[in-house]
């Protein structure tokens, strides 16, 4: 069962052809072999920009000489091809821009980060910095296609809006085209909706997991005002790691570290711990030095055991710790007693110790008290304590 | 960009090697080429059963002669190999059982459905009939490893229990080993927890999305009583399609049809429609002829456009219809006016029309009023009306 060329794949998915089901309605797409991804160059980029509602460009290094790296390159192409096939009817163009051959085009289009995917919609550019899988990419692009503005018409829809606590949200009263007042809510999805050019009274900004909004200052508000405000307040006190922008979130560290909390929302302990984290975040929302990255292991099945190994943790339980992003060194709060999750106050004391440097990933390396046993994931590599 | 051999893949995922991030902590696993999946036969199956906490056997047809099918076969092996690698430290064995060569072993182990994956845990067998991707399989196996019984210790954990409305849940008071009364809650996760052998007063059964539980009859309750009750009440009035058992759900049709509702929970309209569906389900929980399959398109990005094409729908909005599972023919309720989702009563009237046969997938084929335009997904192929 050796398939060396496929040693590059991290997640495969295929339909259950062996199940021989006679029923229809759940057919996963197979790549049909048809080329849909364009080779973008100086001659065709303008036409491509005009031609599609959305143009999706992968900015890449030249084809490597190394065979192994070539396979990876082909896998990336394949992810793009499958995505293009799945979204064939959605008027989305896909292309590759070579960072060496197409250096001029890249400059004109403002492509900067090699390995990133850039989405052009109207006169805006959206950078995708998430997991490069067909699932994540298709979901992301379908979201970009959707109108980011929702009319809130009734109490049920207000509840739906309130439930989206993981996102940055803006909401405003404004005078609609039909001259009656509506409530307008939108996810700040990389761009501000055109609807904002309509007159309005006030726009409220909800940081993720906050119950109370902030009022975006300035009157009348321009699109620029709002973009600027959101950009400034983008890094939330508690932010969830999501496949669609996981690398962007991870690169946005705080002085080389992340405070990372693992909590499974569907598990009673995890849920309880998450509620405590939310309390802590609400108490400290004005502390610019604090941003906790919450990871729900359920969202990243392929990374769960990697994290357990790297951080020497048991992820069947909630965990919180400090991770040094340059070497993945970490220390974790001892919460080995299931019955006894820390209170919000205890957690705040520990966070204070982290922010002041009393708890840090380096101390841990000196103390040789705890034997390191790579086989036992349950040994906590922790020196945080109450 | 032709990779014919890969035309079999439906979803690929690879780490962003081109992103060249200097930060650590988010490394997706790559298959390392090491064989971990065993070839199970008469000589080794007993040993394998003893050796692991969990034994995961894929029951497959013999290696096909056709090259295309051989590739599919290799992809399945690869999904299993990557899953085995990711879960290497979890004491899970993986093996393949050939339905031709190993017919005796299959019989002894009770393997029946070729193409299914069977998980052996203690003296129980769990059949996996979901999406065969490494993500879904790893998540499923981690769930199987986890204790299905949770102690409910405080109000927060009761809230967490109440939130799990998508699952079948059992909850009971029982006398714990430390002689004080606890509340015991567990997901009915293919097996009944051993904890049930403890004395208890009563076990309540929550059907998915129901607010009121039923009391499992009989006193004292045996494990068999509970398993029997759950098996009988397994098909819920409203059930969510989930990757981990999607084929099982789909095969469990009602006289060849499914009532299918599409609703994005994260979208205000979708959320509102889902709440209406829940009302309908609660009103009709005792109707054994009714079971609505709820699909959240967000959970199946690779299938979304396939469904749009197959059913001629716009899945940016909520939809409900009847699908014939043998030919995927369908009719959909006209809800084209965004402002005007049907009320629970109107939906119940329509469902009554479906159950009585007044609305069905065949009538639709006769009426040639609506032109079929495969390019326009927004044309509703619907003859259901109020």
mmCIF file of N, CA, C and O in Angstrom, chain B residues 36-40 44-45 47-58 80-81 83-85 87-97 117-121 137 141 145:
data_model
loop_
_atom_site.group_PDB
_atom_site.id
_atom_site.type_symbol
_atom_site.label_atom_id
_atom_site.label_comp_id
_atom_site.label_asym_id
_atom_site.label_seq_id
_atom_site.Cartn_x
_atom_site.Cartn_y
_atom_site.Cartn_z
ATOM 1 N N UNK B 36 0.234 0.679 7.321
ATOM 2 C CA UNK B 36 -0.352 0.432 8.642
ATOM 3 C C UNK B 36 -1.618 -0.421 8.547
ATOM 4 O O UNK B 36 -2.042 -1.008 9.521
ATOM 5 N N UNK B 37 -2.219 -0.445 7.369
ATOM 6 C CA UNK B 37 -3.462 -1.198 7.214
ATOM 7 C C UNK B 37 -3.136 -2.661 6.921
ATOM 8 O O UNK B 37 -2.391 -2.962 5.989
ATOM 9 N N UNK B 38 -3.688 -3.547 7.750
ATOM 10 C CA UNK B 38 -3.371 -4.978 7.626
ATOM 11 C C UNK B 38 -4.243 -5.653 6.573
ATOM 12 O O UNK B 38 -5.378 -5.250 6.336
ATOM 13 N N UNK B 39 -3.690 -6.708 6.011
ATOM 14 C CA UNK B 39 -4.489 -7.576 5.156
ATOM 15 C C UNK B 39 -5.047 -8.660 6.084
ATOM 16 O O UNK B 39 -4.323 -9.534 6.549
ATOM 17 N N UNK B 40 -6.332 -8.590 6.364
ATOM 18 C CA UNK B 40 -6.924 -9.496 7.352
ATOM 19 C C UNK B 40 -7.296 -10.827 6.691
ATOM 20 O O UNK B 40 -7.843 -10.862 5.595
ATOM 21 N N UNK B 44 -4.941 -14.239 10.957
ATOM 22 C CA UNK B 44 -4.609 -13.115 11.849
ATOM 23 C C UNK B 44 -5.794 -12.357 12.457
ATOM 24 O O UNK B 44 -5.598 -11.468 13.272
ATOM 25 N N UNK B 45 -7.019 -12.702 12.086
ATOM 26 C CA UNK B 45 -8.115 -11.838 12.521
ATOM 27 C C UNK B 45 -8.378 -11.891 14.028
ATOM 28 O O UNK B 45 -8.701 -10.879 14.641
ATOM 29 N N UNK B 47 -6.175 -12.483 16.410
ATOM 30 C CA UNK B 47 -5.103 -11.747 17.061
ATOM 31 C C UNK B 47 -5.359 -10.240 16.961
ATOM 32 O O UNK B 47 -5.174 -9.492 17.928
ATOM 33 N N UNK B 48 -5.793 -9.835 15.778
ATOM 34 C CA UNK B 48 -6.055 -8.401 15.564
ATOM 35 C C UNK B 48 -7.175 -7.921 16.480
ATOM 36 O O UNK B 48 -7.109 -6.832 17.064
ATOM 37 N N UNK B 49 -8.205 -8.747 16.635
ATOM 38 C CA UNK B 49 -9.324 -8.370 17.501
ATOM 39 C C UNK B 49 -8.870 -8.168 18.942
ATOM 40 O O UNK B 49 -9.361 -7.288 19.643
ATOM 41 N N UNK B 50 -7.954 -9.049 19.379
ATOM 42 C CA UNK B 50 -7.463 -8.976 20.754
ATOM 43 C C UNK B 50 -6.520 -7.812 20.970
ATOM 44 O O UNK B 50 -6.491 -7.202 22.024
ATOM 45 N N UNK B 51 -5.744 -7.525 19.950
ATOM 46 C CA UNK B 51 -4.605 -6.624 20.071
ATOM 47 C C UNK B 51 -4.995 -5.161 20.292
ATOM 48 O O UNK B 51 -4.278 -4.416 20.953
ATOM 49 N N UNK B 52 -6.128 -4.726 19.736
ATOM 50 C CA UNK B 52 -6.452 -3.290 19.734
ATOM 51 C C UNK B 52 -7.716 -2.965 20.542
ATOM 52 O O UNK B 52 -8.619 -3.784 20.656
ATOM 53 N N UNK B 53 -7.757 -1.747 21.056
ATOM 54 C CA UNK B 53 -8.980 -1.254 21.697
ATOM 55 C C UNK B 53 -10.111 -1.209 20.676
ATOM 56 O O UNK B 53 -11.261 -1.530 20.975
ATOM 57 N N UNK B 54 -9.734 -0.774 19.487
ATOM 58 C CA UNK B 54 -10.700 -0.634 18.395
ATOM 59 C C UNK B 54 -10.105 -1.296 17.161
ATOM 60 O O UNK B 54 -8.950 -1.052 16.833
ATOM 61 N N UNK B 55 -10.903 -2.101 16.491
ATOM 62 C CA UNK B 55 -10.429 -2.658 15.219
ATOM 63 C C UNK B 55 -11.389 -2.210 14.123
ATOM 64 O O UNK B 55 -12.604 -2.334 14.252
ATOM 65 N N UNK B 56 -10.809 -1.667 13.078
ATOM 66 C CA UNK B 56 -11.555 -1.000 12.028
ATOM 67 C C UNK B 56 -11.343 -1.786 10.737
ATOM 68 O O UNK B 56 -10.238 -1.801 10.198
ATOM 69 N N UNK B 57 -12.371 -2.481 10.258
ATOM 70 C CA UNK B 57 -12.186 -3.340 9.083
ATOM 71 C C UNK B 57 -13.019 -2.849 7.912
ATOM 72 O O UNK B 57 -14.224 -2.631 8.029
ATOM 73 N N UNK B 58 -12.332 -2.700 6.781
ATOM 74 C CA UNK B 58 -13.034 -2.297 5.565
ATOM 75 C C UNK B 58 -13.336 -3.557 4.762
ATOM 76 O O UNK B 58 -12.435 -4.309 4.396
ATOM 77 N N UNK B 80 -7.698 5.079 4.283
ATOM 78 C CA UNK B 80 -7.510 4.261 5.480
ATOM 79 C C UNK B 80 -6.081 4.406 6.026
ATOM 80 O O UNK B 80 -5.888 4.507 7.238
ATOM 81 N N UNK B 81 -5.104 4.427 5.134
ATOM 82 C CA UNK B 81 -3.711 4.563 5.581
ATOM 83 C C UNK B 81 -3.487 5.897 6.290
ATOM 84 O O UNK B 81 -2.853 5.964 7.344
ATOM 85 N N UNK B 83 -5.746 7.757 7.732
ATOM 86 C CA UNK B 83 -6.489 7.713 8.994
ATOM 87 C C UNK B 83 -5.694 6.943 10.042
ATOM 88 O O UNK B 83 -5.567 7.373 11.197
ATOM 89 N N UNK B 84 -5.119 5.806 9.618
ATOM 90 C CA UNK B 84 -4.326 4.980 10.532
ATOM 91 C C UNK B 84 -3.105 5.761 11.026
ATOM 92 O O UNK B 84 -2.742 5.695 12.209
ATOM 93 N N UNK B 85 -2.488 6.504 10.134
ATOM 94 C CA UNK B 85 -1.310 7.280 10.519
ATOM 95 C C UNK B 85 -1.671 8.371 11.528
ATOM 96 O O UNK B 85 -1.010 8.532 12.556
ATOM 97 N N UNK B 87 -4.121 8.448 13.552
ATOM 98 C CA UNK B 87 -4.576 7.905 14.839
ATOM 99 C C UNK B 87 -3.591 6.892 15.424
ATOM 100 O O UNK B 87 -3.947 6.093 16.287
ATOM 101 N N UNK B 88 -2.348 6.956 14.951
ATOM 102 C CA UNK B 88 -1.321 5.978 15.317
ATOM 103 C C UNK B 88 -1.204 5.735 16.818
ATOM 104 O O UNK B 88 -0.989 4.617 17.261
ATOM 105 N N UNK B 89 -1.347 6.782 17.605
ATOM 106 C CA UNK B 89 -1.163 6.617 19.053
ATOM 107 C C UNK B 89 -2.426 6.214 19.798
ATOM 108 O O UNK B 89 -2.448 6.213 21.017
ATOM 109 N N UNK B 90 -3.486 5.920 19.080
ATOM 110 C CA UNK B 90 -4.765 5.707 19.745
ATOM 111 C C UNK B 90 -5.137 4.236 19.905
ATOM 112 O O UNK B 90 -6.273 3.926 20.245
ATOM 113 N N UNK B 91 -4.225 3.338 19.613
ATOM 114 C CA UNK B 91 -4.492 1.907 19.750
ATOM 115 C C UNK B 91 -5.703 1.446 18.920
ATOM 116 O O UNK B 91 -6.602 0.773 19.421
ATOM 117 N N UNK B 92 -5.697 1.853 17.678
ATOM 118 C CA UNK B 92 -6.737 1.423 16.741
ATOM 119 C C UNK B 92 -6.068 0.617 15.628
ATOM 120 O O UNK B 92 -5.081 1.069 15.044
ATOM 121 N N UNK B 93 -6.573 -0.585 15.380
ATOM 122 C CA UNK B 93 -6.056 -1.391 14.271
ATOM 123 C C UNK B 93 -6.903 -1.177 13.028
ATOM 124 O O UNK B 93 -8.109 -0.957 13.126
ATOM 125 N N UNK B 94 -6.275 -1.227 11.868
ATOM 126 C CA UNK B 94 -6.987 -1.077 10.604
ATOM 127 C C UNK B 94 -6.711 -2.267 9.704
ATOM 128 O O UNK B 94 -5.575 -2.726 9.643
ATOM 129 N N UNK B 95 -7.741 -2.758 9.040
ATOM 130 C CA UNK B 95 -7.544 -3.893 8.155
ATOM 131 C C UNK B 95 -8.530 -3.910 7.003
ATOM 132 O O UNK B 95 -9.549 -3.225 7.023
ATOM 133 N N UNK B 96 -8.190 -4.720 5.994
ATOM 134 C CA UNK B 96 -9.051 -4.893 4.833
ATOM 135 C C UNK B 96 -9.482 -6.354 4.788
ATOM 136 O O UNK B 96 -8.659 -7.262 4.989
ATOM 137 N N UNK B 97 -10.743 -6.580 4.510
ATOM 138 C CA UNK B 97 -11.258 -7.943 4.385
ATOM 139 C C UNK B 97 -11.837 -8.087 2.978
ATOM 140 O O UNK B 97 -12.756 -7.353 2.599
ATOM 141 N N UNK B 117 -17.537 -0.065 6.451
ATOM 142 C CA UNK B 117 -16.421 -0.127 7.383
ATOM 143 C C UNK B 117 -17.005 -0.574 8.723
ATOM 144 O O UNK B 117 -17.995 0.003 9.183
ATOM 145 N N UNK B 118 -16.412 -1.614 9.313
ATOM 146 C CA UNK B 118 -16.938 -2.121 10.579
ATOM 147 C C UNK B 118 -15.938 -1.848 11.690
ATOM 148 O O UNK B 118 -14.755 -2.131 11.543
ATOM 149 N N UNK B 119 -16.434 -1.307 12.785
ATOM 150 C CA UNK B 119 -15.567 -0.996 13.908
ATOM 151 C C UNK B 119 -15.907 -1.935 15.059
ATOM 152 O O UNK B 119 -17.056 -2.013 15.494
ATOM 153 N N UNK B 120 -14.897 -2.668 15.532
ATOM 154 C CA UNK B 120 -15.087 -3.598 16.650
ATOM 155 C C UNK B 120 -14.571 -2.956 17.925
ATOM 156 O O UNK B 120 -13.411 -2.584 18.024
ATOM 157 N N UNK B 121 -15.462 -2.821 18.904
ATOM 158 C CA UNK B 121 -15.073 -2.241 20.184
ATOM 159 C C UNK B 121 -15.685 -3.117 21.277
ATOM 160 O O UNK B 121 -16.900 -3.277 21.313
ATOM 161 N N UNK B 137 -13.732 10.196 8.837
ATOM 162 C CA UNK B 137 -13.412 8.942 9.500
ATOM 163 C C UNK B 137 -12.648 9.181 10.807
ATOM 164 O O UNK B 137 -12.952 8.567 11.833
ATOM 165 N N UNK B 141 -14.001 8.126 14.485
ATOM 166 C CA UNK B 141 -13.287 7.191 15.364
ATOM 167 C C UNK B 141 -12.907 7.845 16.696
ATOM 168 O O UNK B 141 -12.944 7.198 17.753
ATOM 169 N N UNK B 145 -14.025 6.512 20.388
ATOM 170 C CA UNK B 145 -13.083 6.312 21.502
ATOM 171 C C UNK B 145 -13.560 7.003 22.771
ATOM 172 O O UNK B 145 -13.306 6.544 23.878
#
